[in-house]
mmCIF file of C-alpha atoms in Angstrom:
data_model
loop_
_atom_site.group_PDB
_atom_site.id
_atom_site.type_symbol
_atom_site.label_atom_id
_atom_site.label_comp_id
_atom_site.label_asym_id
_atom_site.label_seq_id
_atom_site.Cartn_x
_atom_site.Cartn_y
_atom_site.Cartn_z
ATOM 1 C CA MET A 1 -21.615 -15.791 0.529
ATOM 2 C CA GLU A 2 -22.589 -12.912 -1.217
ATOM 3 C CA LEU A 3 -20.789 -12.260 -4.656
ATOM 4 C CA GLY A 4 -19.548 -8.822 -3.965
ATOM 5 C CA LYS A 5 -17.944 -10.377 -0.931
ATOM 6 C CA SER A 6 -16.643 -13.444 -2.749
ATOM 7 C CA PHE A 7 -15.232 -11.010 -5.497
ATOM 8 C CA LEU A 8 -13.370 -9.256 -3.212
ATOM 9 C CA GLU A 9 -11.906 -12.173 -0.656
ATOM 10 C CA GLU A 10 -10.842 -13.832 -4.340
ATOM 11 C CA SER A 11 -9.344 -10.520 -4.338
ATOM 12 C CA LYS A 12 -7.247 -10.218 -1.429
ATOM 13 C CA TYR A 13 -6.086 -14.291 -1.837
ATOM 14 C CA ARG A 14 -4.853 -13.323 -5.389
ATOM 15 C CA LEU A 15 -3.233 -10.026 -3.930
ATOM 16 C CA GLU A 16 -1.341 -12.056 -0.900
ATOM 17 C CA SER A 17 -0.527 -15.043 -3.168
ATOM 18 C CA SER A 18 1.417 -12.664 -6.487
ATOM 19 C CA PHE A 19 3.238 -11.042 -3.070
ATOM 20 C CA ILE A 20 3.773 -14.635 -2.242
ATOM 21 C CA ARG A 21 5.906 -15.769 -5.689
ATOM 22 C CA ILE A 22 7.343 -11.828 -5.541
ATOM 23 C CA PHE A 23 9.053 -12.331 -1.830
ATOM 24 C CA HIS A 24 10.400 -15.983 -3.753
ATOM 25 C CA CYS A 25 11.921 -14.271 -6.595
ATOM 26 C CA LEU A 26 13.295 -11.527 -3.512
ATOM 27 C CA ASP A 27 14.633 -13.991 -1.591
ATOM 28 C CA GLN A 28 16.973 -15.459 -4.294
ATOM 29 C CA LEU A 29 17.935 -11.531 -5.736
ATOM 30 C CA ASN A 30 20.779 -10.086 -4.128
ATOM 31 C CA GLU A 31 20.739 -5.962 -4.091
ATOM 32 C CA ARG A 32 22.015 -5.727 -7.256
ATOM 33 C CA GLN A 33 20.250 -7.993 -8.943
ATOM 34 C CA ILE A 34 17.021 -6.721 -8.307
ATOM 35 C CA TRP A 35 18.097 -3.470 -10.228
ATOM 36 C CA TRP A 36 19.047 -4.936 -13.045
ATOM 37 C CA LYS A 37 17.686 -4.561 -16.332
ATOM 38 C CA PRO A 38 18.418 -6.649 -19.337
ATOM 39 C CA ASP A 39 18.279 -4.084 -21.820
ATOM 40 C CA GLU A 40 18.057 -0.105 -20.891
ATOM 41 C CA ARG A 41 14.581 0.422 -22.631
ATOM 42 C CA MET A 42 13.401 -2.658 -19.728
ATOM 43 C CA ASN A 43 12.082 -2.642 -16.655
ATOM 44 C CA SER A 44 14.281 -3.952 -13.122
ATOM 45 C CA ALA A 45 12.257 -6.386 -10.893
ATOM 46 C CA GLY A 46 12.726 -3.217 -8.438
ATOM 47 C CA ILE A 47 10.938 -0.515 -10.650
ATOM 48 C CA LEU A 48 8.461 -3.489 -11.322
ATOM 49 C CA ILE A 49 7.619 -3.679 -7.647
ATOM 50 C CA LYS A 50 7.423 0.407 -7.315
ATOM 51 C CA HIS A 51 5.342 0.285 -10.252
ATOM 52 C CA ILE A 52 3.026 -2.732 -9.120
ATOM 53 C CA CYS A 53 2.199 -0.565 -5.436
ATOM 54 C CA GLY A 54 1.255 2.539 -7.315
ATOM 55 C CA ASN A 55 -1.028 1.166 -9.717
ATOM 56 C CA LEU A 56 -2.483 -0.896 -6.537
ATOM 57 C CA LYS A 57 -2.266 1.761 -4.816
ATOM 58 C CA GLN A 58 -4.380 4.336 -7.023
ATOM 59 C CA TRP A 59 -6.405 1.849 -9.392
ATOM 60 C CA THR A 60 -7.956 -0.377 -5.800
ATOM 61 C CA ILE A 61 -6.903 0.990 -1.986
ATOM 62 C CA ILE A 62 -8.455 4.568 -3.707
ATOM 63 C CA GLN A 63 -11.046 3.813 -4.820
ATOM 64 C CA MET A 64 -12.519 1.489 -2.023
ATOM 65 C CA ASN A 65 -11.627 3.527 0.892
ATOM 66 C CA GLY A 66 -11.882 7.074 -0.915
ATOM 67 C CA SER A 67 -8.512 8.697 0.117
ATOM 68 C CA GLU A 68 -7.187 11.208 -2.500
ATOM 69 C CA ASP A 69 -4.682 10.127 -5.632
ATOM 70 C CA HIS A 70 -1.317 11.725 -5.023
ATOM 71 C CA ARG A 71 0.315 8.997 -7.848
ATOM 72 C CA LYS A 72 2.942 9.712 -9.745
ATOM 73 C CA ARG A 73 3.245 7.079 -12.379
ATOM 74 C CA ASP A 74 6.076 8.340 -14.219
ATOM 75 C CA GLU A 75 8.320 8.779 -10.899
ATOM 76 C CA GLU A 76 8.076 4.983 -10.569
ATOM 77 C CA PHE A 77 9.857 4.032 -13.427
ATOM 78 C CA LYS A 78 12.981 6.063 -12.359
ATOM 79 C CA ASP A 79 16.148 4.070 -10.683
ATOM 80 C CA GLU A 80 18.294 6.657 -9.600
ATOM 81 C CA LYS A 81 17.010 6.034 -5.894
ATOM 82 C CA LYS A 82 17.512 1.768 -5.575
ATOM 83 C CA LEU A 83 15.449 1.041 -2.564
ATOM 84 C CA SER A 84 17.132 -1.767 -0.801
ATOM 85 C CA LYS A 85 15.422 -5.309 -0.645
ATOM 86 C CA ALA A 86 13.990 -4.433 2.589
ATOM 87 C CA GLU A 87 12.820 -1.120 1.456
ATOM 88 C CA LEU A 88 10.843 -3.128 -1.206
ATOM 89 C CA ILE A 89 9.327 -5.999 0.496
ATOM 90 C CA ASN A 90 8.132 -3.503 3.671
ATOM 91 C CA LEU A 91 6.404 -1.390 0.224
ATOM 92 C CA LEU A 92 4.801 -4.564 -0.598
ATOM 93 C CA LYS A 93 3.338 -5.600 2.965
ATOM 94 C CA GLY A 94 2.042 -2.096 3.130
ATOM 95 C CA ILE A 95 0.366 -1.937 0.416
ATOM 96 C CA ASN A 96 -0.863 -5.603 1.015
ATOM 97 C CA LYS A 97 -1.889 -4.617 4.494
ATOM 98 C CA ASP A 98 -3.415 -1.065 3.114
ATOM 99 C CA PHE A 99 -5.807 -3.903 0.597
ATOM 100 C CA ILE A 100 -6.443 -6.043 2.971
ATOM 101 C CA SER A 101 -8.234 -2.961 5.547
ATOM 102 C CA ALA A 102 -9.813 -1.211 2.720
ATOM 103 C CA ALA A 103 -11.737 -4.365 1.286
ATOM 104 C CA GLU A 104 -12.127 -5.296 4.546
ATOM 105 C CA ASN A 105 -13.733 -2.015 5.274
ATOM 106 C CA PHE A 106 -15.682 -1.847 1.764
ATOM 107 C CA ASN A 107 -19.495 -2.289 1.111
ATOM 108 C CA PRO A 108 -19.557 -5.090 -1.745
ATOM 109 C CA ALA A 109 -22.907 -3.030 -2.940
ATOM 110 C CA ARG A 110 -20.283 -0.464 -4.178
ATOM 111 C CA LEU A 111 -18.550 -2.607 -6.662
ATOM 112 C CA SER A 112 -20.513 -1.416 -9.611
ATOM 113 C CA GLU A 113 -20.128 2.593 -8.494
ATOM 114 C CA PRO A 114 -18.888 4.316 -11.063
ATOM 115 C CA LYS A 115 -14.968 5.851 -11.617
ATOM 116 C CA SER A 116 -12.692 7.904 -13.198
ATOM 117 C CA ILE A 117 -8.388 6.296 -13.503
ATOM 118 C CA GLN A 118 -5.662 7.790 -14.990
ATOM 119 C CA GLY A 119 -9.127 8.937 -17.778
ATOM 120 C CA TYR A 120 -11.105 5.661 -17.611
ATOM 121 C CA LYS A 121 -14.192 5.239 -17.006
ATOM 122 C CA VAL A 122 -14.690 2.213 -15.176
ATOM 123 C CA THR A 123 -16.553 0.394 -11.905
ATOM 124 C CA ILE A 124 -14.499 -0.316 -8.719
ATOM 125 C CA MET A 125 -14.924 -4.318 -9.469
ATOM 126 C CA THR A 126 -13.809 -3.136 -12.867
ATOM 127 C CA ALA A 127 -10.928 -1.479 -11.542
ATOM 128 C CA VAL A 128 -9.786 -4.170 -8.984
ATOM 129 C CA PHE A 129 -9.870 -6.802 -11.726
ATOM 130 C CA ARG A 130 -7.851 -4.938 -14.065
ATOM 131 C CA SER A 131 -5.459 -3.894 -11.288
ATOM 132 C CA MET A 132 -5.510 -7.704 -10.240
ATOM 133 C CA THR A 133 -4.382 -9.198 -14.287
ATOM 134 C CA HIS A 134 -2.100 -5.940 -14.429
ATOM 135 C CA LEU A 135 -0.411 -7.439 -11.356
ATOM 136 C CA GLU A 136 0.215 -11.024 -12.718
ATOM 137 C CA GLY A 137 1.578 -9.456 -15.549
ATOM 138 C CA HIS A 138 4.429 -8.139 -13.897
ATOM 139 C CA VAL A 139 4.695 -10.701 -11.346
ATOM 140 C CA GLY A 140 5.678 -13.109 -14.241
ATOM 141 C CA GLN A 141 8.068 -10.633 -15.599
ATOM 142 C CA ILE A 142 9.659 -10.647 -12.207
ATOM 143 C CA ILE A 143 10.107 -14.672 -12.397
ATOM 144 C CA MET A 144 11.674 -14.181 -15.841
ATOM 145 C CA LEU A 145 13.366 -11.534 -14.618
ATOM 146 C CA THR A 146 15.093 -13.717 -11.774
ATOM 147 C CA ARG A 147 14.926 -17.012 -14.029
ATOM 148 C CA LEU A 148 17.491 -14.712 -16.109
ATOM 149 C CA GLN A 149 19.492 -14.076 -13.940
ATOM 150 C CA LEU A 150 19.769 -17.118 -11.620
ATOM 151 C CA GLY A 151 19.266 -20.173 -14.576
ATOM 152 C CA GLU A 152 19.696 -23.063 -12.541
ATOM 153 C CA GLN A 153 20.285 -21.858 -9.676
ATOM 154 C CA TYR A 154 17.133 -20.574 -9.216
ATOM 155 C CA LYS A 155 14.430 -22.240 -6.823
ATOM 156 C CA ILE A 156 10.908 -22.888 -8.385
ATOM 157 C CA TYR A 157 8.268 -21.662 -6.493
ATOM 158 C CA SER A 158 5.850 -24.317 -5.170
ATOM 159 C CA GLN A 159 2.592 -23.199 -4.578
ATOM 160 C CA ALA A 160 1.189 -23.807 -0.803
ATOM 161 C CA LYS A 161 -2.299 -24.769 -0.395
ATOM 162 C CA ALA A 162 -5.240 -22.247 0.343
ATOM 163 C CA GLY A 163 -4.716 -21.064 3.737
ATOM 164 C CA GLU A 164 -0.611 -21.993 4.064
ATOM 165 C CA LEU A 165 0.508 -18.092 2.503
ATOM 166 C CA LYS A 166 2.859 -16.218 4.489
ATOM 167 C CA ALA A 167 4.878 -13.041 3.785
ATOM 168 C CA PRO A 168 9.041 -13.364 4.845
#
């Protein structure tokens, strides 16, 4: 398999496996717990999910499919309008679907194409890679927020074998 195509396949797998771990946490949290913050200056799992989706759309999907960027990053960190658990799951599922569609319709030869995102000069490959590592960091935060609240009731996630990942 060509290197660029392999990179996109691995990116799709990383996104899906990250989302599975988020779904695993959401399954254990109630609506109040999703928006709980350990400190007012910190983010809740709900805020992190909105932020993850905004980042993925801006840094990956838009770059691959050439659509317009209308992201309002600061809005992602506001929690006045708290989305329900079902709305957050649908948001994640929509971003996952959009990413897969963009990656499958993307010509891997364009991975070295230069872009400017939030003032950073990057290639599309760098943008995808940065977004995946950004996602992983926030997945860890969501897991920690879940564990802090649930304590011993937290159910540890067991990594599924390749090909077994399924969203709820």
